[in-house]
CSV table of C-alpha atoms in Angstrom, one decimal:
chain,number,residue,atom,x,y,z
A,21,UNK,CA,0.0,0.0,0.0
A,22,UNK,CA,1.5,3.3,-1.0
A,23,UNK,CA,2.0,6.3,1.1
A,24,UNK,CA,-0.3,8.6,-1.0
A,25,UNK,CA,-3.3,6.3,-0.3
A,26,UNK,CA,-2.6,6.4,3.4
A,27,UNK,CA,-2.3,10.2,3.3
A,28,UNK,CA,-5.5,10.5,1.5
A,29,UNK,CA,-7.3,8.3,3.9
A,30,UNK,CA,-5.8,10.1,6.8
A,31,UNK,CA,-7.2,13.4,5.4
A,32,UNK,CA,-10.6,11.8,4.7
A,33,UNK,CA,-10.8,10.4,8.3
A,34,UNK,CA,-9.8,13.8,9.7
A,35,UNK,CA,-12.6,15.4,7.7
A,36,UNK,CA,-15.1,12.9,8.8
A,37,UNK,CA,-14.0,13.1,12.4
A,38,UNK,CA,-14.4,16.9,12.3
A,39,UNK,CA,-17.8,16.4,10.7
A,40,UNK,CA,-18.6,14.1,13.6
A,41,UNK,CA,-17.7,16.8,16.2
A,42,UNK,CA,-19.8,19.3,14.5
A,43,UNK,CA,-22.6,16.8,14.0
A,44,UNK,CA,-22.6,16.0,17.7
A,45,UNK,CA,-22.8,19.8,18.4
A,46,UNK,CA,-25.9,19.9,16.0
A,47,UNK,CA,-27.4,16.9,17.6
A,48,UNK,CA,-26.8,14.6,14.5
A,49,UNK,CA,-26.3,11.0,15.2
A,50,UNK,CA,-24.7,8.4,12.9
A,51,UNK,CA,-26.3,4.9,13.3
A,52,UNK,CA,-24.2,1.8,12.5
A,53,UNK,CA,-25.6,-1.7,12.3
A,54,UNK,CA,-23.8,-4.5,14.1
A,55,UNK,CA,-24.5,-8.2,13.5
A,56,UNK,CA,-23.6,-9.6,16.9
A,57,UNK,CA,-24.1,-12.5,19.2
A,58,UNK,CA,-27.1,-12.1,21.5
A,59,UNK,CA,-27.0,-15.0,23.9
A,60,UNK,CA,-27.0,-14.2,27.7
A,61,UNK,CA,-23.3,-15.0,28.0
A,62,UNK,CA,-22.2,-12.8,25.0
A,63,UNK,CA,-24.5,-10.0,25.8
A,64,UNK,CA,-22.9,-9.9,29.3
A,65,UNK,CA,-19.8,-8.2,27.7
A,66,UNK,CA,-21.2,-6.8,24.4
A,67,UNK,CA,-24.0,-4.7,26.0
A,68,UNK,CA,-21.5,-2.8,28.5
A,69,UNK,CA,-18.9,-2.6,25.6
A,70,UNK,CA,-21.6,-0.8,23.3
A,71,UNK,CA,-22.8,1.3,26.3
A,72,UNK,CA,-19.3,2.5,27.1
A,73,UNK,CA,-18.6,3.4,23.4
A,74,UNK,CA,-21.8,5.3,23.1
A,75,UNK,CA,-21.2,7.2,26.2
A,76,UNK,CA,-17.8,8.4,24.9
A,77,UNK,CA,-19.2,8.8,21.5
A,78,UNK,CA,-22.8,10.2,21.8
A,79,UNK,CA,-22.9,11.0,18.1
A,80,UNK,CA,-22.8,7.3,17.1
A,81,UNK,CA,-25.6,4.8,17.8
A,82,UNK,CA,-24.8,1.1,17.5
A,83,UNK,CA,-27.9,-1.1,16.6
A,84,UNK,CA,-28.0,-4.9,16.7
A,85,UNK,CA,-28.9,-6.8,13.5
A,86,UNK,CA,-30.8,-10.1,14.0
A,87,UNK,CA,-28.7,-13.1,13.2
A,88,UNK,CA,-29.8,-15.7,10.5
A,89,UNK,CA,-28.9,-18.5,12.9
A,90,UNK,CA,-27.1,-19.5,16.0
A,91,UNK,CA,-23.5,-18.8,16.8
A,92,UNK,CA,-20.6,-17.8,14.4
A,93,UNK,CA,-22.2,-19.9,11.6
A,94,UNK,CA,-25.4,-17.8,11.9
A,95,UNK,CA,-23.4,-14.5,11.9
A,96,UNK,CA,-21.6,-15.6,8.8
A,97,UNK,CA,-24.8,-16.4,7.0
A,98,UNK,CA,-26.3,-13.0,8.2
A,99,UNK,CA,-23.3,-11.3,6.5
A,100,UNK,CA,-23.5,-13.3,3.3
A,101,UNK,CA,-27.3,-12.9,3.0
A,102,UNK,CA,-26.9,-9.1,3.5
A,103,UNK,CA,-24.2,-8.9,0.9
A,104,UNK,CA,-26.5,-10.9,-1.6
A,105,UNK,CA,-29.3,-8.3,-0.9
A,106,UNK,CA,-26.9,-5.4,-1.2
A,107,UNK,CA,-27.5,-4.3,2.5
A,108,UNK,CA,-24.8,-6.0,4.7
A,109,UNK,CA,-24.4,-4.8,8.3
A,110,UNK,CA,-21.8,-2.2,8.8
A,111,UNK,CA,-20.0,-4.3,11.4
A,112,UNK,CA,-20.1,-8.1,11.8
A,113,UNK,CA,-18.9,-10.0,14.8
A,114,UNK,CA,-16.9,-13.0,13.4
A,115,UNK,CA,-15.4,-16.1,14.6
A,116,UNK,CA,-11.8,-16.4,13.6
A,117,UNK,CA,-12.5,-19.7,11.8
A,118,UNK,CA,-14.6,-17.8,9.1
A,119,UNK,CA,-11.9,-15.2,8.2
A,120,UNK,CA,-11.3,-16.8,4.8
A,121,UNK,CA,-15.1,-17.3,4.1
A,122,UNK,CA,-15.8,-13.7,4.7
A,123,UNK,CA,-12.8,-12.4,2.8
A,124,UNK,CA,-13.7,-14.6,-0.1
A,125,UNK,CA,-17.2,-13.0,-0.3
A,126,UNK,CA,-15.5,-9.6,-1.1
A,127,UNK,CA,-17.6,-8.1,1.9
A,128,UNK,CA,-15.2,-7.1,4.6
A,129,UNK,CA,-13.0,-4.0,4.3
A,130,UNK,CA,-9.3,-4.2,4.9
A,131,UNK,CA,-8.6,-2.2,8.1
A,132,UNK,CA,-4.9,-1.4,7.6
A,133,UNK,CA,-5.6,2.0,5.9
A,134,UNK,CA,-7.7,3.0,9.0
A,135,UNK,CA,-5.1,1.7,11.4
A,136,UNK,CA,-2.4,3.7,9.7
A,137,UNK,CA,-4.4,6.9,9.2
A,138,UNK,CA,-5.5,7.0,12.8
A,139,UNK,CA,-2.7,8.4,14.9
A,140,UNK,CA,-4.5,7.5,18.1
A,141,UNK,CA,-4.6,3.8,17.3
A,142,UNK,CA,-2.0,1.9,19.2
A,143,UNK,CA,-1.2,-1.2,17.2
A,144,UNK,CA,1.9,-1.9,19.2
A,145,UNK,CA,-0.3,-2.2,22.3
A,146,UNK,CA,-2.1,-5.3,20.9
A,147,UNK,CA,-0.8,-8.9,21.5
A,148,UNK,CA,0.8,-9.9,18.2
A,149,UNK,CA,-0.5,-13.4,18.2
A,150,UNK,CA,-4.1,-12.0,18.6
A,151,UNK,CA,-3.8,-9.4,15.9
A,152,UNK,CA,-2.5,-12.1,13.5
A,153,UNK,CA,-5.7,-14.0,14.0
A,154,UNK,CA,-7.5,-11.5,11.8
A,155,UNK,CA,-5.0,-11.2,9.0
A,156,UNK,CA,-5.0,-12.8,5.7
A,157,UNK,CA,-2.6,-12.4,2.8
A,158,UNK,CA,-0.9,-9.4,4.5
A,159,UNK,CA,-4.1,-7.5,5.3
A,160,UNK,CA,-6.1,-7.1,8.5
A,161,UNK,CA,-9.8,-7.8,8.4
A,162,UNK,CA,-10.7,-8.6,12.0
A,163,UNK,CA,-9.9,-6.7,15.1
A,164,UNK,CA,-10.2,-9.1,18.1
A,165,UNK,CA,-12.8,-8.6,21.0
A,166,UNK,CA,-11.2,-11.6,22.9
A,167,UNK,CA,-9.6,-15.0,22.5
A,168,UNK,CA,-10.5,-18.2,24.2
A,169,UNK,CA,-8.4,-21.5,24.4
A,170,UNK,CA,-9.4,-25.1,24.9
A,171,UNK,CA,-9.4,-25.7,28.7
A,172,UNK,CA,-10.3,-28.6,31.0
A,173,UNK,CA,-12.8,-28.0,33.8
A,174,UNK,CA,-12.9,-30.6,36.6
A,175,UNK,CA,-15.1,-31.3,39.6
A,176,UNK,CA,-12.9,-31.3,42.7
A,177,UNK,CA,-15.7,-32.7,44.8
A,178,UNK,CA,-16.2,-35.7,42.6
A,179,UNK,CA,-12.5,-36.3,42.3
A,180,UNK,CA,-12.2,-36.6,46.1
A,181,UNK,CA,-15.4,-38.7,46.3
A,182,UNK,CA,-14.0,-41.4,44.0
A,183,UNK,CA,-10.4,-41.2,45.3
A,184,UNK,CA,-8.8,-39.2,42.5
A,185,UNK,CA,-6.2,-36.6,43.4
A,186,UNK,CA,-7.6,-33.1,42.5
A,187,UNK,CA,-4.0,-31.7,42.6
A,188,UNK,CA,-3.1,-34.0,39.8
A,189,UNK,CA,-5.6,-33.7,36.9
A,190,UNK,CA,-4.9,-36.0,33.9
A,191,UNK,CA,-2.3,-34.9,31.4
A,192,UNK,CA,-2.6,-37.5,28.7
A,193,UNK,CA,-5.6,-39.0,26.8
A,194,UNK,CA,-5.0,-42.4,28.5
A,195,UNK,CA,-5.0,-40.8,32.0
A,196,UNK,CA,-8.2,-38.9,31.1
A,197,UNK,CA,-9.9,-42.2,30.1
A,198,UNK,CA,-8.6,-43.9,33.2
A,199,UNK,CA,-9.9,-41.0,35.4
A,200,UNK,CA,-13.2,-41.2,33.5
A,201,UNK,CA,-13.4,-45.0,34.2
A,202,UNK,CA,-13.0,-44.5,38.0
A,203,UNK,CA,-15.8,-41.8,37.8
A,204,UNK,CA,-18.2,-44.0,35.8
A,205,UNK,CA,-17.5,-47.0,38.0
A,206,UNK,CA,-18.5,-45.0,41.0
A,207,UNK,CA,-21.9,-44.1,39.4
A,208,UNK,CA,-20.9,-40.6,37.9
A,209,UNK,CA,-20.2,-39.5,34.3
A,210,UNK,CA,-16.5,-39.3,33.2
A,211,UNK,CA,-15.4,-36.9,30.5
A,212,UNK,CA,-17.0,-34.7,27.9
A,213,UNK,CA,-14.8,-33.2,25.1
A,214,UNK,CA,-16.5,-30.2,23.5
A,215,UNK,CA,-16.8,-31.7,20.1
A,216,UNK,CA,-19.8,-29.6,19.0
A,217,UNK,CA,-18.1,-26.1,19.6
A,218,UNK,CA,-18.4,-24.6,16.1
A,219,UNK,CA,-17.8,-28.1,14.7
A,220,UNK,CA,-14.0,-28.0,14.0
A,221,UNK,CA,-12.4,-26.3,17.0
A,222,UNK,CA,-11.9,-29.1,19.5
A,223,UNK,CA,-11.5,-31.5,16.6
A,224,UNK,CA,-8.7,-29.3,15.3
A,225,UNK,CA,-7.2,-29.1,18.8
A,226,UNK,CA,-7.1,-32.9,19.3
A,227,UNK,CA,-5.8,-33.4,15.7
A,228,UNK,CA,-2.9,-30.9,15.9
A,229,UNK,CA,-1.9,-32.3,19.3
A,230,UNK,CA,-1.8,-35.7,17.6
A,231,UNK,CA,0.5,-34.4,14.9
A,232,UNK,CA,-2.0,-33.7,12.2
A,233,UNK,CA,-3.8,-30.8,10.5
A,234,UNK,CA,-7.1,-30.1,8.9
A,235,UNK,CA,-5.9,-29.0,5.5
A,236,UNK,CA,-3.2,-27.1,3.7
A,237,UNK,CA,-2.6,-25.0,0.6
A,238,UNK,CA,-0.3,-26.7,-2.0
A,239,UNK,CA,1.0,-25.5,-5.3
A,240,UNK,CA,-1.6,-27.8,-6.9
A,241,UNK,CA,-4.4,-26.5,-4.9
A,242,UNK,CA,-5.8,-27.0,-1.5
A,243,UNK,CA,-5.4,-30.5,0.1
A,244,UNK,CA,-7.6,-31.8,2.9
A,245,UNK,CA,-5.6,-33.7,5.4
A,246,UNK,CA,-7.7,-34.6,8.4
A,247,UNK,CA,-8.4,-38.3,7.2
A,248,UNK,CA,-4.8,-39.3,7.8
A,249,UNK,CA,-3.3,-41.3,10.7
A,250,UNK,CA,-3.7,-38.5,13.3
A,251,UNK,CA,-7.4,-38.1,12.3
A,252,UNK,CA,-7.9,-41.8,12.8
A,253,UNK,CA,-6.3,-41.6,16.1
A,254,UNK,CA,-8.5,-38.8,17.2
A,255,UNK,CA,-11.8,-40.4,16.1
A,256,UNK,CA,-10.8,-43.8,17.3
A,257,UNK,CA,-10.2,-42.4,20.8
A,258,UNK,CA,-13.4,-40.5,20.7
A,259,UNK,CA,-15.4,-43.5,19.8
A,260,UNK,CA,-13.6,-45.6,22.5
A,261,UNK,CA,-14.8,-43.1,25.1
A,262,UNK,CA,-18.4,-43.2,24.0
A,263,UNK,CA,-18.7,-46.9,23.3
A,264,UNK,CA,-17.3,-47.7,26.8
A,265,UNK,CA,-19.7,-45.3,28.4
A,266,UNK,CA,-16.9,-42.9,29.6
A,267,UNK,CA,-18.3,-39.9,27.6
A,268,UNK,CA,-22.0,-38.9,27.0
A,269,UNK,CA,-23.0,-37.8,23.5
A,270,UNK,CA,-24.6,-34.5,24.0
A,271,UNK,CA,-24.2,-30.8,22.8
A,272,UNK,CA,-25.3,-29.5,26.2
A,273,UNK,CA,-21.7,-29.2,27.5
A,274,UNK,CA,-22.0,-26.7,30.3
A,275,UNK,CA,-25.3,-27.9,31.5
A,276,UNK,CA,-24.0,-31.5,31.7
A,277,UNK,CA,-21.1,-30.3,33.7
A,278,UNK,CA,-23.0,-27.9,36.1
A,279,UNK,CA,-25.3,-30.7,37.0
A,280,UNK,CA,-22.6,-31.9,39.3
A,281,UNK,CA,-22.4,-35.5,37.9
A,282,UNK,CA,-19.7,-35.0,35.2
A,283,UNK,CA,-16.2,-35.1,36.4
A,284,UNK,CA,-14.3,-33.5,33.5
A,285,UNK,CA,-15.2,-31.1,30.7
A,286,UNK,CA,-13.1,-29.8,27.8
A,287,UNK,CA,-14.5,-26.6,26.8
A,288,UNK,CA,-13.7,-23.0,25.9
A,289,UNK,CA,-12.0,-20.8,28.4
A,290,UNK,CA,-14.8,-18.4,27.7
A,291,UNK,CA,-16.7,-20.4,30.2
A,292,UNK,CA,-14.0,-19.6,32.9
A,293,UNK,CA,-16.4,-17.3,34.8
A,294,UNK,CA,-19.9,-18.9,34.2
A,295,UNK,CA,-19.1,-22.6,34.6
A,296,UNK,CA,-17.5,-22.5,38.2
A,297,UNK,CA,-20.2,-20.0,39.2
A,298,UNK,CA,-23.0,-22.2,37.9
A,299,UNK,CA,-21.7,-25.4,39.6
A,300,UNK,CA,-22.5,-26.2,43.3
A,301,UNK,CA,-19.2,-28.1,43.6
A,302,UNK,CA,-15.6,-26.7,43.7
A,303,UNK,CA,-14.4,-26.4,40.1
A,304,UNK,CA,-10.7,-26.0,38.9
A,305,UNK,CA,-9.1,-25.5,35.5
A,306,UNK,CA,-6.3,-27.3,34.0
A,307,UNK,CA,-4.5,-27.5,30.6
A,308,UNK,CA,-6.1,-30.0,28.3
A,309,UNK,CA,-4.8,-33.5,28.1
A,310,UNK,CA,-2.6,-34.4,25.1
A,311,UNK,CA,-1.7,-37.7,23.6
A,312,UNK,CA,1.7,-37.7,25.3
A,313,UNK,CA,1.3,-35.1,28.1
A,314,UNK,CA,3.3,-32.5,26.2
A,315,UNK,CA,2.3,-28.9,26.4
A,316,UNK,CA,-0.9,-28.4,24.4
A,317,UNK,CA,-1.2,-26.8,21.1
A,318,UNK,CA,-4.0,-24.2,21.6
A,319,UNK,CA,-6.0,-23.0,18.6
A,320,UNK,CA,-7.5,-19.5,19.4
A,321,UNK,CA,-11.2,-19.5,19.7
A,322,UNK,CA,-13.1,-16.3,20.2
A,323,UNK,CA,-14.0,-13.5,17.8
A,324,UNK,CA,-13.5,-10.1,16.6
A,325,UNK,CA,-15.3,-7.6,14.4
A,326,UNK,CA,-15.1,-7.0,10.7
A,327,UNK,CA,-16.2,-3.8,8.7
A,328,UNK,CA,-18.6,-4.2,5.9
A,329,UNK,CA,-19.6,-0.6,5.6
A,330,UNK,CA,-18.9,1.2,2.3
A,331,UNK,CA,-20.4,4.6,3.0
A,332,UNK,CA,-17.5,6.9,4.2
A,333,UNK,CA,-19.5,8.4,7.0
A,334,UNK,CA,-20.6,4.9,8.1
A,335,UNK,CA,-17.0,3.7,7.8
A,336,UNK,CA,-15.7,6.6,10.0
A,337,UNK,CA,-18.2,5.8,12.8
A,338,UNK,CA,-17.6,2.1,12.5
A,339,UNK,CA,-13.9,2.5,12.7
A,340,UNK,CA,-14.2,4.5,15.9
A,341,UNK,CA,-16.1,1.6,17.4
A,342,UNK,CA,-13.4,-0.9,16.1
A,343,UNK,CA,-10.6,1.1,17.5
A,344,UNK,CA,-12.4,1.4,20.9
A,345,UNK,CA,-12.6,-2.5,21.1
A,346,UNK,CA,-8.8,-2.8,21.2
A,347,UNK,CA,-8.2,-0.2,24.0
A,348,UNK,CA,-7.7,-0.6,27.7
A,349,UNK,CA,-11.2,0.3,28.7
A,350,UNK,CA,-12.9,-2.2,26.4
A,351,UNK,CA,-10.4,-4.9,27.4
A,352,UNK,CA,-11.2,-4.4,31.0
A,353,UNK,CA,-15.0,-4.8,30.2
A,354,UNK,CA,-14.3,-8.0,28.2
A,355,UNK,CA,-12.2,-9.4,31.1
A,356,UNK,CA,-14.7,-8.6,33.8
A,357,UNK,CA,-17.7,-9.9,32.0
A,358,UNK,CA,-16.5,-13.0,30.2
A,359,UNK,CA,-13.8,-15.6,30.1
A,360,UNK,CA,-12.2,-14.1,27.1
A,361,UNK,CA,-8.6,-12.9,27.2
A,362,UNK,CA,-8.6,-9.3,25.8
A,363,UNK,CA,-6.3,-8.2,23.0
A,364,UNK,CA,-4.7,-5.3,24.8
A,365,UNK,CA,-1.2,-6.3,26.1
A,366,UNK,CA,-1.2,-3.7,29.0
A,367,UNK,CA,-4.6,-5.0,30.2
A,368,UNK,CA,-3.3,-8.6,30.1
A,369,UNK,CA,-0.2,-7.7,32.1
A,370,UNK,CA,-2.3,-5.8,34.7
A,371,UNK,CA,-4.6,-8.8,35.0
A,372,UNK,CA,-1.8,-11.2,35.6
A,373,UNK,CA,-0.5,-9.1,38.4
A,374,UNK,CA,-3.9,-8.5,40.0
A,375,UNK,CA,-4.7,-12.2,39.8
A,376,UNK,CA,-1.3,-13.7,40.8
A,377,UNK,CA,-3.1,-15.8,43.4
A,378,UNK,CA,-5.6,-17.3,41.0
A,379,UNK,CA,-3.9,-20.3,39.3
A,380,UNK,CA,-6.9,-21.0,37.1
A,381,UNK,CA,-6.9,-17.6,35.6
A,382,UNK,CA,-3.1,-17.6,35.1
A,383,UNK,CA,-3.5,-20.7,32.9
A,384,UNK,CA,-5.8,-18.9,30.6
A,385,UNK,CA,-3.9,-15.6,30.5
A,386,UNK,CA,-0.6,-17.3,29.9
A,387,UNK,CA,-2.0,-19.1,26.7
A,388,UNK,CA,-2.6,-15.7,25.1
A,389,UNK,CA,0.9,-15.3,23.7
A,390,UNK,CA,1.1,-18.8,22.2
A,391,UNK,CA,-2.2,-19.4,20.5
A,392,UNK,CA,-2.2,-20.8,16.9
A,393,UNK,CA,-4.8,-19.8,14.3
A,394,UNK,CA,-8.2,-21.5,14.4
A,395,UNK,CA,-8.3,-23.2,11.0
A,396,UNK,CA,-10.1,-21.1,8.3
A,397,UNK,CA,-11.4,-22.9,5.3
A,398,UNK,CA,-10.8,-21.3,1.8
A,399,UNK,CA,-13.7,-20.2,-0.2
A,400,UNK,CA,-17.2,-19.3,0.9
A,401,UNK,CA,-18.2,-22.7,2.1
A,402,UNK,CA,-16.8,-22.4,5.6
A,403,UNK,CA,-20.1,-22.9,7.5
A,404,UNK,CA,-21.0,-26.0,5.4
A,405,UNK,CA,-17.6,-27.6,6.1
A,406,UNK,CA,-17.9,-26.9,9.8
A,407,UNK,CA,-21.2,-28.7,9.8
A,408,UNK,CA,-19.8,-31.7,8.0
A,409,UNK,CA,-17.0,-32.1,10.5
A,410,UNK,CA,-19.4,-31.8,13.4
A,411,UNK,CA,-21.8,-34.4,11.8
A,412,UNK,CA,-18.9,-36.7,11.2
A,413,UNK,CA,-17.9,-36.7,14.9
A,414,UNK,CA,-21.4,-37.3,16.0
A,415,UNK,CA,-21.9,-40.2,13.7
A,416,UNK,CA,-18.8,-41.9,15.0
A,417,UNK,CA,-19.6,-41.4,18.6
A,418,UNK,CA,-23.0,-42.8,18.1
A,419,UNK,CA,-21.5,-45.8,16.3
A,420,UNK,CA,-23.3,-45.2,13.1
A,421,UNK,CA,-20.2,-45.4,11.0
A,422,UNK,CA,-16.6,-46.7,11.4
A,423,UNK,CA,-14.1,-43.9,12.1
A,424,UNK,CA,-12.0,-44.7,9.0
A,425,UNK,CA,-15.0,-44.5,6.7
A,426,UNK,CA,-16.4,-41.4,8.4
A,427,UNK,CA,-13.0,-39.6,7.9
A,428,UNK,CA,-12.7,-40.5,4.3
A,429,UNK,CA,-16.3,-39.6,3.4
A,430,UNK,CA,-16.1,-36.2,5.2
A,431,UNK,CA,-12.7,-35.5,3.6
A,432,UNK,CA,-14.0,-36.2,0.1
A,433,UNK,CA,-17.0,-34.0,0.7
A,434,UNK,CA,-14.9,-31.1,2.1
A,435,UNK,CA,-12.4,-31.6,-0.7
A,436,UNK,CA,-15.2,-31.0,-3.3
A,437,UNK,CA,-16.2,-27.7,-1.4
A,438,UNK,CA,-12.7,-26.2,-1.3
A,439,UNK,CA,-11.9,-26.8,-5.0
């Protein structure tokens, strides 16, 4: 990107900011539409974020857009449907796994010109690994709200009741199965891996910790790779847990754990606040088990916000909101009202110091610098592919299909969608 374009954009932004100041004095308000998550858990941080932004920017009103479906998949469909109709939301909350899908739609606006033109934007104050999650082919499309990592929650009371050491949670897949067996033999439920979280997130986690990957770009096109030996190891392990009664097959992850009868749950660190609070027993966090007990590879869950606005006035207002999301005030709001790790490096450092006596929180905060990207499928079929991988896991867990056959069928179907 050449300097003349940046200079021009800086001038345009300055003009629009001045217009905003005068507009505020004249009582004019710019309304920007925001396709966002609206569940209780996500509203807990999004509502105060929007309120704080509007308080500091009374000339901008942020209005929610109803999603076309649940979760990140629903938000992606909302954006794509809006584009097809010629009326996309100005801003879209996006799971990192749909970065490629959204960019391939030609909907989102690259944010680098705004970042460079805005002299108040502190890009150096962001955690580099988090900023990278929203970048594709050298351009930035997502500014993060917060990042989550796969985390194990375990019921300390149940561990003690069945003779397991709560100071030594399982570190390997085999140990996790052994612990689950002890719990089940005592009349409880063993372990639940969060297989249904946006379809491919925990599957990717187990796959990469087993030495595999979901797919990769090659000189001859995109190659789907999850049906290899590592994929077979993952699904065989998962089927072994369910067939032996050590893992229930359910998508009600948090509810199953907070019932007090499940010993271990592998879920998102986003639940760091809500899950222990909703469980009558003592709950602790631990790094997830890996095949060998080695330090876990942690794909970054969580989300950020993309800009789809094309009108310059809407873009200027939308950028002010995006910039606000990465600052220290917004990071504090996210940390206080969710289990997400915010993107502001100074806020993370302060949280580490303030919570030095909270080992559970330290586990989550220390993973922020080492996250790896949540796999993003090329092309516009990301939501369909995620559903295929989710359905594949469910079919194997229920014993409807052999792990090897399920992997190959899913890989073939995904391969057709990414060509």
